[in-house]
PDB file of C-alpha atoms in Angstrom:
ATOM      1  CA  PHE K   1    -115.325 191.906 -42.223  1.00 83.00           C
ATOM      2  CA  TYR K   2    -113.211 188.082 -41.745  1.00 87.00           C
ATOM      3  CA  TRP K   3    -115.244 185.018 -40.711  1.00 91.00           C
ATOM      4  CA  GLU K   4    -111.520 184.127 -38.496  1.00 91.00           C
ATOM      5  CA  ARG K   5    -112.108 186.460 -36.088  1.00 87.00           C
ATOM      6  CA  VAL K   6    -116.458 184.992 -36.140  1.00 91.00           C
ATOM      7  CA  GLU K   7    -114.789 182.070 -35.461  1.00 94.00           C
ATOM      8  CA  ALA K   8    -112.250 183.661 -32.525  1.00 90.00           C
ATOM      9  CA  SER K   9    -115.326 185.666 -31.118  1.00 92.00           C
ATOM     10  CA  ARG K  10    -117.471 182.425 -30.595  1.00 94.00           C
ATOM     11  CA  ASN K  11    -114.061 180.288 -29.368  1.00 95.00           C
ATOM     12  CA  PHE K  12    -114.436 182.355 -26.783  1.00 95.00           C
ATOM     13  CA  ALA K  13    -117.594 182.534 -25.661  1.00 96.00           C
ATOM     14  CA  ASN K  14    -117.542 179.558 -25.420  1.00 96.00           C
ATOM     15  CA  LYS K  15    -114.426 178.705 -23.378  1.00 96.00           C
ATOM     16  CA  VAL K  16    -115.641 181.878 -20.465  1.00 97.00           C
ATOM     17  CA  TRP K  17    -119.366 180.019 -20.758  1.00 97.00           C
ATOM     18  CA  ASN K  18    -117.125 176.229 -20.366  1.00 96.00           C
ATOM     19  CA  ALA K  19    -115.125 177.787 -17.097  1.00 96.00           C
ATOM     20  CA  SER K  20    -118.707 179.150 -15.436  1.00 96.00           C
ATOM     21  CA  ARG K  21    -119.885 176.106 -15.705  1.00 96.00           C
ATOM     22  CA  PHE K  22    -117.485 174.138 -14.919  1.00 94.00           C
ATOM     23  CA  ILE K  23    -117.383 175.969 -11.745  1.00 95.00           C
ATOM     24  CA  MET K  24    -121.266 176.298 -10.357  1.00 95.00           C
ATOM     25  CA  MET K  25    -121.452 172.367 -10.895  1.00 93.00           C
ATOM     26  CA  ASN K  26    -118.841 172.331  -8.620  1.00 90.00           C
ATOM     27  CA  LEU K  27    -120.014 175.018  -5.947  1.00 90.00           C
ATOM     28  CA  GLU K  28    -123.306 173.609  -6.013  1.00 87.00           C
ATOM     29  CA  GLY K  29    -124.208 171.935  -2.774  1.00 81.00           C
ATOM     30  CA  SER K  30    -120.913 173.683  -1.345  1.00 81.00           C
ATOM     31  CA  GLU K  31    -121.266 176.581   1.078  1.00 88.00           C
ATOM     32  CA  ILE K  32    -118.396 179.050   0.598  1.00 91.00           C
ATOM     33  CA  LYS K  33    -117.594 182.338   3.008  1.00 94.00           C
ATOM     34  CA  GLU K  34    -114.261 184.204   2.220  1.00 95.00           C
ATOM     35  CA  PRO K  35    -111.242 182.765   4.022  1.00 95.00           C
ATOM     36  CA  SER K  36    -109.096 184.807   5.482  1.00 94.00           C
ATOM     37  CA  LEU K  37    -105.554 186.334   4.086  1.00 94.00           C
ATOM     38  CA  GLY K  38    -103.646 183.334   5.694  1.00 93.00           C
ATOM     39  CA  GLU K  39    -106.014 180.653   3.431  1.00 95.00           C
ATOM     40  CA  LEU K  40    -105.402 181.983   0.138  1.00 96.00           C
ATOM     41  CA  LYS K  41    -102.632 179.882  -0.866  1.00 95.00           C
ATOM     42  CA  PRO K  42    -100.045 181.518  -3.709  1.00 96.00           C
ATOM     43  CA  ALA K  43    -101.504 180.676  -6.945  1.00 96.00           C
ATOM     44  CA  ASP K  44    -105.258 182.504  -4.761  1.00 97.00           C
ATOM     45  CA  LYS K  45    -103.297 185.768  -4.290  1.00 97.00           C
ATOM     46  CA  TRP K  46    -101.830 185.496  -7.722  1.00 97.00           C
ATOM     47  CA  ILE K  47    -105.035 185.751  -9.947  1.00 98.00           C
ATOM     48  CA  LEU K  48    -107.291 187.934  -7.873  1.00 98.00           C
ATOM     49  CA  SER K  49    -104.035 190.448  -7.629  1.00 97.00           C
ATOM     50  CA  LYS K  50    -104.182 189.921 -11.527  1.00 98.00           C
ATOM     51  CA  VAL K  51    -107.631 190.882 -11.659  1.00 98.00           C
ATOM     52  CA  ASN K  52    -107.685 193.123  -8.888  1.00 98.00           C
ATOM     53  CA  THR K  53    -104.718 195.037 -11.867  1.00 97.00           C
ATOM     54  CA  LEU K  54    -107.494 194.813 -15.146  1.00 98.00           C
ATOM     55  CA  ALA K  55    -109.307 196.709 -13.011  1.00 98.00           C
ATOM     56  CA  LYS K  56    -107.852 199.285 -12.803  1.00 98.00           C
ATOM     57  CA  ASP K  57    -106.292 199.541 -16.223  1.00 98.00           C
ATOM     58  CA  VAL K  58    -109.378 198.136 -18.418  1.00 98.00           C
ATOM     59  CA  THR K  59    -111.156 201.231 -15.841  1.00 98.00           C
ATOM     60  CA  GLU K  60    -108.802 203.491 -17.571  1.00 98.00           C
ATOM     61  CA  ASN K  61    -108.856 202.627 -21.063  1.00 98.00           C
ATOM     62  CA  MET K  62    -112.334 202.764 -20.865  1.00 97.00           C
ATOM     63  CA  ASP K  63    -111.964 206.213 -19.125  1.00 97.00           C
ATOM     64  CA  LYS K  64    -109.349 206.786 -22.908  1.00 98.00           C
ATOM     65  CA  TYR K  65    -112.098 205.199 -25.621  1.00 97.00           C
ATOM     66  CA  GLU K  66    -109.702 202.558 -26.583  1.00 97.00           C
ATOM     67  CA  MET K  67    -112.101 200.205 -25.870  1.00 97.00           C
ATOM     68  CA  GLY K  68    -110.786 197.384 -27.876  1.00 96.00           C
ATOM     69  CA  ILE K  69    -107.434 197.017 -25.924  1.00 97.00           C
ATOM     70  CA  ALA K  70    -109.510 197.458 -22.940  1.00 97.00           C
ATOM     71  CA  VAL K  71    -111.649 194.076 -24.181  1.00 97.00           C
ATOM     72  CA  GLN K  72    -107.998 193.188 -25.359  1.00 97.00           C
ATOM     73  CA  LYS K  73    -107.135 193.512 -21.774  1.00 98.00           C
ATOM     74  CA  VAL K  74    -110.451 191.222 -20.901  1.00 98.00           C
ATOM     75  CA  TYR K  75    -110.284 188.629 -22.765  1.00 97.00           C
ATOM     76  CA  ASP K  76    -106.560 187.794 -22.519  1.00 97.00           C
ATOM     77  CA  PHE K  77    -107.054 187.429 -19.395  1.00 97.00           C
ATOM     78  CA  ILE K  78    -109.987 185.410 -18.571  1.00 97.00           C
ATOM     79  CA  TRP K  79    -108.642 183.037 -21.501  1.00 96.00           C
ATOM     80  CA  ASP K  80    -104.627 182.852 -20.518  1.00 95.00           C
ATOM     81  CA  GLU K  81    -104.249 184.051 -17.012  1.00 96.00           C
ATOM     82  CA  PHE K  82    -107.678 182.037 -15.401  1.00 97.00           C
ATOM     83  CA  CYS K  83    -108.908 179.450 -17.415  1.00 96.00           C
ATOM     84  CA  ASP K  84    -105.655 178.356 -18.212  1.00 94.00           C
ATOM     85  CA  TRP K  85    -103.594 178.547 -15.892  1.00 94.00           C
ATOM     86  CA  TYR K  86    -105.740 179.048 -12.347  1.00 97.00           C
ATOM     87  CA  ILE K  87    -108.420 177.258 -12.955  1.00 96.00           C
ATOM     88  CA  GLU K  88    -106.105 173.907 -14.181  1.00 94.00           C
ATOM     89  CA  ILE K  89    -104.368 175.525 -11.002  1.00 93.00           C
ATOM     90  CA  THR K  90    -106.328 174.757  -7.949  1.00 94.00           C
ATOM     91  CA  LYS K  91    -108.689 171.636  -9.931  1.00 93.00           C
ATOM     92  CA  THR K  92    -106.700 169.844  -7.532  1.00 91.00           C
ATOM     93  CA  ARG K  93    -107.260 171.325  -4.475  1.00 91.00           C
ATOM     94  CA  THR K  94    -111.426 171.240  -5.372  1.00 88.00           C
ATOM     95  CA  TYR K  95    -110.906 167.645  -5.918  1.00 87.00           C
ATOM     96  CA  ASN K  96    -110.218 166.830  -2.760  1.00 81.00           C
ATOM     97  CA  LYS K  97    -112.343 169.291  -0.435  1.00 80.00           C
ATOM     98  CA  GLU K  98    -112.666 166.723   1.831  1.00 79.00           C
ATOM     99  CA  ASN K  99    -109.425 166.596   2.168  1.00 85.00           C
ATOM    100  CA  ASP K 100    -108.463 170.324   3.411  1.00 87.00           C
ATOM    101  CA  PRO K 101    -112.362 171.987   3.812  1.00 88.00           C
ATOM    102  CA  ALA K 102    -109.838 174.926   3.813  1.00 92.00           C
ATOM    103  CA  SER K 103    -107.979 174.828   0.951  1.00 93.00           C
ATOM    104  CA  ALA K 104    -110.408 173.236  -0.985  1.00 92.00           C
ATOM    105  CA  ASN K 105    -113.503 176.787  -0.035  1.00 94.00           C
ATOM    106  CA  ALA K 106    -110.643 178.959  -0.691  1.00 96.00           C
ATOM    107  CA  ALA K 107    -110.362 177.961  -3.964  1.00 96.00           C
ATOM    108  CA  PHE K 108    -114.152 178.402  -4.783  1.00 96.00           C
ATOM    109  CA  TRP K 109    -114.164 181.460  -3.115  1.00 97.00           C
ATOM    110  CA  THR K 110    -111.044 182.176  -5.886  1.00 97.00           C
ATOM    111  CA  LEU K 111    -112.592 181.129  -8.460  1.00 97.00           C
ATOM    112  CA  LYS K 112    -116.102 182.355  -7.327  1.00 97.00           C
ATOM    113  CA  THR K 113    -114.721 185.673  -7.166  1.00 97.00           C
ATOM    114  CA  VAL K 114    -113.145 186.459  -9.267  1.00 98.00           C
ATOM    115  CA  LEU K 115    -115.008 184.817 -12.690  1.00 98.00           C
ATOM    116  CA  THR K 116    -117.867 188.163 -10.507  1.00 98.00           C
ATOM    117  CA  GLU K 117    -115.237 190.426 -11.495  1.00 98.00           C
ATOM    118  CA  ALA K 118    -114.486 188.813 -14.887  1.00 98.00           C
ATOM    119  CA  LEU K 119    -117.466 189.023 -15.444  1.00 98.00           C
ATOM    120  CA  LYS K 120    -117.894 192.645 -15.077  1.00 98.00           C
ATOM    121  CA  LEU K 121    -115.359 193.456 -16.809  1.00 98.00           C
ATOM    122  CA  LEU K 122    -116.104 191.746 -19.432  1.00 98.00           C
ATOM    123  CA  HIS K 123    -119.873 192.719 -19.483  1.00 98.00           C
ATOM    124  CA  PRO K 124    -120.555 196.431 -21.557  1.00 97.00           C
ATOM    125  CA  PHE K 125    -118.537 193.670 -24.886  1.00 96.00           C
ATOM    126  CA  MET K 126    -120.143 190.589 -24.293  1.00 96.00           C
ATOM    127  CA  PRO K 127    -123.806 191.439 -22.073  1.00 96.00           C
ATOM    128  CA  PHE K 128    -126.070 188.981 -23.211  1.00 96.00           C
ATOM    129  CA  ILE K 129    -123.429 186.087 -21.913  1.00 96.00           C
ATOM    130  CA  THR K 130    -122.879 188.210 -18.715  1.00 97.00           C
ATOM    131  CA  GLU K 131    -126.097 188.875 -17.525  1.00 97.00           C
ATOM    132  CA  GLU K 132    -127.018 185.050 -17.647  1.00 97.00           C
ATOM    133  CA  ILE K 133    -124.027 182.897 -16.199  1.00 97.00           C
ATOM    134  CA  TYR K 134    -124.239 186.513 -13.360  1.00 97.00           C
ATOM    135  CA  CYS K 135    -127.034 185.698 -12.439  1.00 97.00           C
ATOM    136  CA  THR K 136    -127.193 182.036 -12.030  1.00 96.00           C
ATOM    137  CA  LEU K 137    -123.329 182.241 -10.565  1.00 95.00           C
ATOM    138  CA  LEU K 138    -125.239 184.684  -8.142  1.00 95.00           C
ATOM    139  CA  PRO K 139    -128.290 184.223  -7.776  1.00 93.00           C
ATOM    140  CA  GLU K 140    -129.611 187.178  -5.415  1.00 94.00           C
ATOM    141  CA  GLU K 141    -128.538 190.282  -7.670  1.00 94.00           C
ATOM    142  CA  ASP K 142    -130.989 191.162  -9.701  1.00 94.00           C
ATOM    143  CA  SER K 143    -129.005 192.368 -12.933  1.00 97.00           C
ATOM    144  CA  ILE K 144    -124.713 192.867 -13.559  1.00 97.00           C
ATOM    145  CA  MET K 145    -125.586 195.255 -15.511  1.00 95.00           C
ATOM    146  CA  ILE K 146    -126.160 197.135 -11.588  1.00 96.00           C
ATOM    147  CA  SER K 147    -123.772 195.844  -9.103  1.00 96.00           C
ATOM    148  CA  GLN K 148    -121.120 197.754  -8.456  1.00 96.00           C
ATOM    149  CA  TRP K 149    -117.875 197.874 -11.291  1.00 97.00           C
ATOM    150  CA  PRO K 150    -115.291 196.747  -9.978  1.00 97.00           C
ATOM    151  CA  VAL K 151    -112.895 199.056  -8.488  1.00 97.00           C
ATOM    152  CA  TYR K 152    -108.892 197.972  -7.756  1.00 97.00           C
ATOM    153  CA  THR K 153    -107.729 197.761  -3.473  1.00 96.00           C
ATOM    154  CA  GLU K 154    -104.545 197.845  -2.786  1.00 96.00           C
ATOM    155  CA  GLU K 155    -105.535 195.200   0.138  1.00 95.00           C
ATOM    156  CA  ARG K 156    -106.014 192.559  -3.479  1.00 95.00           C
ATOM    157  CA  SER K 157    -102.347 193.865  -4.519  1.00 95.00           C
ATOM    158  CA  PHE K 158     -99.951 190.269  -4.208  1.00 95.00           C
ATOM    159  CA  PRO K 159     -96.362 191.307  -5.510  1.00 93.00           C
ATOM    160  CA  GLU K 160     -94.598 188.196  -4.198  1.00 94.00           C
ATOM    161  CA  ALA K 161     -96.638 185.909  -5.303  1.00 94.00           C
ATOM    162  CA  GLU K 162     -97.074 187.557  -8.671  1.00 92.00           C
ATOM    163  CA  LYS K 163     -93.780 186.940  -8.937  1.00 94.00           C
ATOM    164  CA  ALA K 164     -93.892 183.526  -7.410  1.00 93.00           C
ATOM    165  CA  VAL K 165     -96.344 182.169  -9.560  1.00 93.00           C
ATOM    166  CA  GLU K 166     -94.598 183.854 -12.696  1.00 90.00           C
ATOM    167  CA  GLY K 167     -91.625 182.280 -11.961  1.00 92.00           C
ATOM    168  CA  PHE K 168     -93.772 179.161 -11.568  1.00 91.00           C
ATOM    169  CA  LYS K 169     -95.752 179.208 -15.176  1.00 90.00           C
ATOM    170  CA  GLU K 170     -91.574 180.160 -16.596  1.00 90.00           C
ATOM    171  CA  ALA K 171     -90.599 176.988 -15.845  1.00 91.00           C
ATOM    172  CA  VAL K 172     -93.310 174.257 -16.530  1.00 89.00           C
ATOM    173  CA  ARG K 173     -93.297 176.262 -20.074  1.00 87.00           C
ATOM    174  CA  GLY K 174     -89.682 175.303 -20.156  1.00 88.00           C
ATOM    175  CA  ILE K 175     -90.204 172.738 -19.715  1.00 87.00           C
ATOM    176  CA  ARG K 176     -93.098 171.945 -21.904  1.00 84.00           C
ATOM    177  CA  ASN K 177     -90.814 173.669 -24.950  1.00 87.00           C
ATOM    178  CA  THR K 178     -87.908 170.862 -24.425  1.00 86.00           C
ATOM    179  CA  ARG K 179     -90.899 167.909 -25.150  1.00 71.00           C
ATOM    180  CA  THR K 180     -91.508 169.218 -28.355  1.00 60.00           C
TER     181      THR K 180
END
């Protein structure tokens, strides 16, 4: 038993809760519809592709009873990719929804879609918080426990967007490292 792990888990639960609140707060009063493929920005395609691959990887890990590996992948995705990168990238689009409503809609739809898929993948490991967030995010659904498990699909695979955004992330890291 390690107190550090308890604190890390608490911090992660807090991160998931705060990211979800941020998304739901910004979705309030907005009618979000699925954007066409052309309306999705490279960052949208990148995160959709990443959660798509995550669904495949986590399912494979769980089928092999590799629960520790599965939960670590979900943790890394939510903390690093979704919260630290995608949410930050989309803030300018979501805050300026009057100037470019199509771009804001695509960002909101992607935020909600990726959060929903991530919650489903996290649910076996954190059932109570994921159930609460899921039912608040999707009040028309009965429960996350009976929702469809995320499945990898080719139409949500965007290797070009992944490559472009990963290049952008490396450039940002390089700039950050030269400043310190």
